[in-house]
Amino acid sequence: MRPVPTSDPSPRLCSKVGCAQPAASTLTYVYAEQTVVVGPLVAEAEPHVYDLCAEHTARLTAPRGWQVMRLQIDLEDPTGAVADIGALAEAVRDHRERPAGAPGDGAEADRRQGPRLRLVSGDHDG
């Protein structure tokens, strides 16, 4: 008897060696900015990004001299996946290039429809 395919794919697991917990966030490195970006789980696994469980997301630290940028994530229900990891990297670039109070600093985002990325302080990485 052949296995019956299901509509639900296998849950993605944490990328850390030896960890079998379900993934709750996605980590990517923005080398040009020396920034580690941790954000919502991307919709599909991609090369050069790493899925992390809730515990590893909370304990994450950056390499020396690098900054951690944590986008708001619901670690209890990480189903609000981002379609494209590029959106995370763009959020880093946009945040760094736009001076505070400049057009598009948040007021414009509040008027947009649909899901948004919101930057959260990286002070939790210690």
PDB file of C-alpha atoms in Angstrom:
ATOM      1  CA  MET A   1       0.000   0.000   0.000  1.00  0.00           C
ATOM      2  CA  ARG A   2       1.377   3.416  -1.002  1.00  0.00           C
ATOM      3  CA  PRO A   3       1.402   6.282   1.498  1.00  0.00           C
ATOM      4  CA  VAL A   4      -1.433   8.732   1.105  1.00  0.00           C
ATOM      5  CA  PRO A   5      -0.177  12.271   0.426  1.00  0.00           C
ATOM      6  CA  THR A   6      -1.432  14.879   2.838  1.00  0.00           C
ATOM      7  CA  SER A   7      -2.158  18.518   2.182  1.00  0.00           C
ATOM      8  CA  ASP A   8      -0.095  19.592   5.204  1.00  0.00           C
ATOM      9  CA  PRO A   9       3.655  19.522   4.564  1.00  0.00           C
ATOM     10  CA  SER A  10       5.981  18.381   7.317  1.00  0.00           C
ATOM     11  CA  PRO A  11       6.670  21.197   9.745  1.00  0.00           C
ATOM     12  CA  ARG A  12      10.039  22.833   9.298  1.00  0.00           C
ATOM     13  CA  LEU A  13      12.460  22.249  12.120  1.00  0.00           C
ATOM     14  CA  CYS A  14      15.098  24.400  13.785  1.00  0.00           C
ATOM     15  CA  SER A  15      18.334  24.580  11.765  1.00  0.00           C
ATOM     16  CA  LYS A  16      20.521  24.180  14.864  1.00  0.00           C
ATOM     17  CA  VAL A  17      22.314  20.838  14.890  1.00  0.00           C
ATOM     18  CA  GLY A  18      20.617  18.399  17.237  1.00  0.00           C
ATOM     19  CA  CYS A  19      17.466  20.489  17.717  1.00  0.00           C
ATOM     20  CA  ALA A  20      14.208  18.850  16.678  1.00  0.00           C
ATOM     21  CA  GLN A  21      11.883  21.681  17.736  1.00  0.00           C
ATOM     22  CA  PRO A  22       9.550  23.272  15.174  1.00  0.00           C
ATOM     23  CA  ALA A  23      10.809  26.448  13.523  1.00  0.00           C
ATOM     24  CA  ALA A  24       9.380  29.715  14.861  1.00  0.00           C
ATOM     25  CA  SER A  25      11.484  32.348  13.078  1.00  0.00           C
ATOM     26  CA  THR A  26      13.880  32.877  10.194  1.00  0.00           C
ATOM     27  CA  LEU A  27      17.403  34.242  10.534  1.00  0.00           C
ATOM     28  CA  THR A  28      19.384  35.841   7.744  1.00  0.00           C
ATOM     29  CA  TYR A  29      22.649  37.752   7.577  1.00  0.00           C
ATOM     30  CA  VAL A  30      22.912  41.117   5.822  1.00  0.00           C
ATOM     31  CA  TYR A  31      26.663  41.121   5.303  1.00  0.00           C
ATOM     32  CA  ALA A  32      26.870  44.630   3.819  1.00  0.00           C
ATOM     33  CA  GLU A  33      25.281  46.059   6.976  1.00  0.00           C
ATOM     34  CA  GLN A  34      26.924  43.619   9.427  1.00  0.00           C
ATOM     35  CA  THR A  35      23.452  42.850  10.707  1.00  0.00           C
ATOM     36  CA  VAL A  36      21.729  39.649  11.754  1.00  0.00           C
ATOM     37  CA  VAL A  37      18.003  39.848  10.997  1.00  0.00           C
ATOM     38  CA  VAL A  38      15.570  37.610  12.859  1.00  0.00           C
ATOM     39  CA  GLY A  39      12.006  37.784  11.662  1.00  0.00           C
ATOM     40  CA  PRO A  40       8.846  35.830  11.046  1.00  0.00           C
ATOM     41  CA  LEU A  41       9.164  32.404   9.517  1.00  0.00           C
ATOM     42  CA  VAL A  42       9.416  32.721   5.737  1.00  0.00           C
ATOM     43  CA  ALA A  43       6.726  30.919   3.764  1.00  0.00           C
ATOM     44  CA  GLU A  44       9.179  28.516   2.100  1.00  0.00           C
ATOM     45  CA  ALA A  45      12.635  27.344   3.070  1.00  0.00           C
ATOM     46  CA  GLU A  46      15.320  29.135   1.053  1.00  0.00           C
ATOM     47  CA  PRO A  47      19.086  28.800   0.759  1.00  0.00           C
ATOM     48  CA  HIS A  48      21.164  31.119   2.946  1.00  0.00           C
ATOM     49  CA  VAL A  49      18.451  31.536   5.588  1.00  0.00           C
ATOM     50  CA  TYR A  50      18.104  29.575   8.780  1.00  0.00           C
ATOM     51  CA  ASP A  51      14.970  28.521  10.628  1.00  0.00           C
ATOM     52  CA  LEU A  52      15.141  28.750  14.413  1.00  0.00           C
ATOM     53  CA  CYS A  53      12.904  27.387  17.160  1.00  0.00           C
ATOM     54  CA  ALA A  54      11.525  29.732  19.834  1.00  0.00           C
ATOM     55  CA  GLU A  55      14.308  28.887  22.311  1.00  0.00           C
ATOM     56  CA  HIS A  56      17.147  29.483  19.845  1.00  0.00           C
ATOM     57  CA  THR A  57      15.450  32.666  18.615  1.00  0.00           C
ATOM     58  CA  ALA A  58      15.353  34.030  22.162  1.00  0.00           C
ATOM     59  CA  ARG A  59      18.993  33.073  22.888  1.00  0.00           C
ATOM     60  CA  LEU A  60      20.470  34.315  19.606  1.00  0.00           C
ATOM     61  CA  THR A  61      23.547  36.529  19.739  1.00  0.00           C
ATOM     62  CA  ALA A  62      25.377  38.196  16.853  1.00  0.00           C
ATOM     63  CA  PRO A  63      29.029  37.868  15.891  1.00  0.00           C
ATOM     64  CA  ARG A  64      31.310  40.452  17.523  1.00  0.00           C
ATOM     65  CA  GLY A  65      30.845  43.846  15.866  1.00  0.00           C
ATOM     66  CA  TRP A  66      27.508  42.905  14.337  1.00  0.00           C
ATOM     67  CA  GLN A  67      24.068  44.180  15.249  1.00  0.00           C
ATOM     68  CA  VAL A  68      20.946  42.075  15.807  1.00  0.00           C
ATOM     69  CA  MET A  69      17.722  43.380  14.327  1.00  0.00           C
ATOM     70  CA  ARG A  70      14.685  41.551  15.634  1.00  0.00           C
ATOM     71  CA  LEU A  71      11.465  41.982  13.741  1.00  0.00           C
ATOM     72  CA  GLN A  72       8.312  41.413  15.727  1.00  0.00           C
ATOM     73  CA  ILE A  73       7.523  37.699  15.897  1.00  0.00           C
ATOM     74  CA  ASP A  74       4.793  35.800  17.702  1.00  0.00           C
ATOM     75  CA  LEU A  75       6.903  32.876  18.916  1.00  0.00           C
ATOM     76  CA  GLU A  76       3.832  31.084  20.252  1.00  0.00           C
ATOM     77  CA  ASP A  77       2.099  31.186  16.841  1.00  0.00           C
ATOM     78  CA  PRO A  78       4.678  31.749  14.080  1.00  0.00           C
ATOM     79  CA  THR A  79       2.165  31.134  11.286  1.00  0.00           C
ATOM     80  CA  GLY A  80       2.283  34.762  10.119  1.00  0.00           C
ATOM     81  CA  ALA A  81       4.979  33.818   7.631  1.00  0.00           C
ATOM     82  CA  VAL A  82       6.685  36.282   5.307  1.00  0.00           C
ATOM     83  CA  ALA A  83       6.524  35.363   1.628  1.00  0.00           C
ATOM     84  CA  ASP A  84      10.024  36.593   0.790  1.00  0.00           C
ATOM     85  CA  ILE A  85      13.155  36.744   2.929  1.00  0.00           C
ATOM     86  CA  GLY A  86      14.216  39.686   0.771  1.00  0.00           C
ATOM     87  CA  ALA A  87      11.563  41.702   2.589  1.00  0.00           C
ATOM     88  CA  LEU A  88      13.548  41.230   5.788  1.00  0.00           C
ATOM     89  CA  ALA A  89      16.777  42.462   4.217  1.00  0.00           C
ATOM     90  CA  GLU A  90      14.968  45.412   2.628  1.00  0.00           C
ATOM     91  CA  ALA A  91      13.533  46.320   6.028  1.00  0.00           C
ATOM     92  CA  VAL A  92      17.099  46.571   7.345  1.00  0.00           C
ATOM     93  CA  ARG A  93      18.259  48.754   4.470  1.00  0.00           C
ATOM     94  CA  ASP A  94      15.173  50.989   4.593  1.00  0.00           C
ATOM     95  CA  HIS A  95      15.477  51.441   8.346  1.00  0.00           C
ATOM     96  CA  ARG A  96      19.155  52.435   8.151  1.00  0.00           C
ATOM     97  CA  GLU A  97      18.841  54.716   5.109  1.00  0.00           C
ATOM     98  CA  ARG A  98      15.832  56.725   6.299  1.00  0.00           C
ATOM     99  CA  PRO A  99      16.513  59.426   8.922  1.00  0.00           C
ATOM    100  CA  ALA A 100      14.002  59.693  11.751  1.00  0.00           C
ATOM    101  CA  GLY A 101      11.040  61.865  10.810  1.00  0.00           C
ATOM    102  CA  ALA A 102      11.649  61.436   7.079  1.00  0.00           C
ATOM    103  CA  PRO A 103       8.761  60.634   4.759  1.00  0.00           C
ATOM    104  CA  GLY A 104       7.952  56.952   4.951  1.00  0.00           C
ATOM    105  CA  ASP A 105       9.180  56.623   8.545  1.00  0.00           C
ATOM    106  CA  GLY A 106       6.036  54.849   9.668  1.00  0.00           C
ATOM    107  CA  ALA A 107       3.113  57.097   8.859  1.00  0.00           C
ATOM    108  CA  GLU A 108       3.129  55.869   5.270  1.00  0.00           C
ATOM    109  CA  ALA A 109       3.318  52.265   6.438  1.00  0.00           C
ATOM    110  CA  ASP A 110       0.288  52.837   8.681  1.00  0.00           C
ATOM    111  CA  ARG A 111      -1.764  53.755   5.609  1.00  0.00           C
ATOM    112  CA  ARG A 112      -0.799  50.645   3.645  1.00  0.00           C
ATOM    113  CA  GLN A 113      -3.066  47.645   3.522  1.00  0.00           C
ATOM    114  CA  GLY A 114      -1.864  44.150   4.337  1.00  0.00           C
ATOM    115  CA  PRO A 115       0.874  42.746   6.575  1.00  0.00           C
ATOM    116  CA  ARG A 116       3.760  44.944   7.647  1.00  0.00           C
ATOM    117  CA  LEU A 117       7.186  44.328   9.101  1.00  0.00           C
ATOM    118  CA  ARG A 118       7.847  46.173  12.330  1.00  0.00           C
ATOM    119  CA  LEU A 119      11.343  46.587  13.733  1.00  0.00           C
ATOM    120  CA  VAL A 120      11.888  45.645  17.359  1.00  0.00           C
ATOM    121  CA  SER A 121      14.955  46.662  19.355  1.00  0.00           C
ATOM    122  CA  GLY A 122      17.837  44.188  19.247  1.00  0.00           C
ATOM    123  CA  ASP A 123      18.631  44.724  22.943  1.00  0.00           C
ATOM    124  CA  HIS A 124      17.421  41.204  23.768  1.00  0.00           C
ATOM    125  CA  ASP A 125      20.514  39.495  22.351  1.00  0.00           C
ATOM    126  CA  GLY A 126      22.648  39.499  25.452  1.00  0.00           C
TER     127      GLY A 126
END
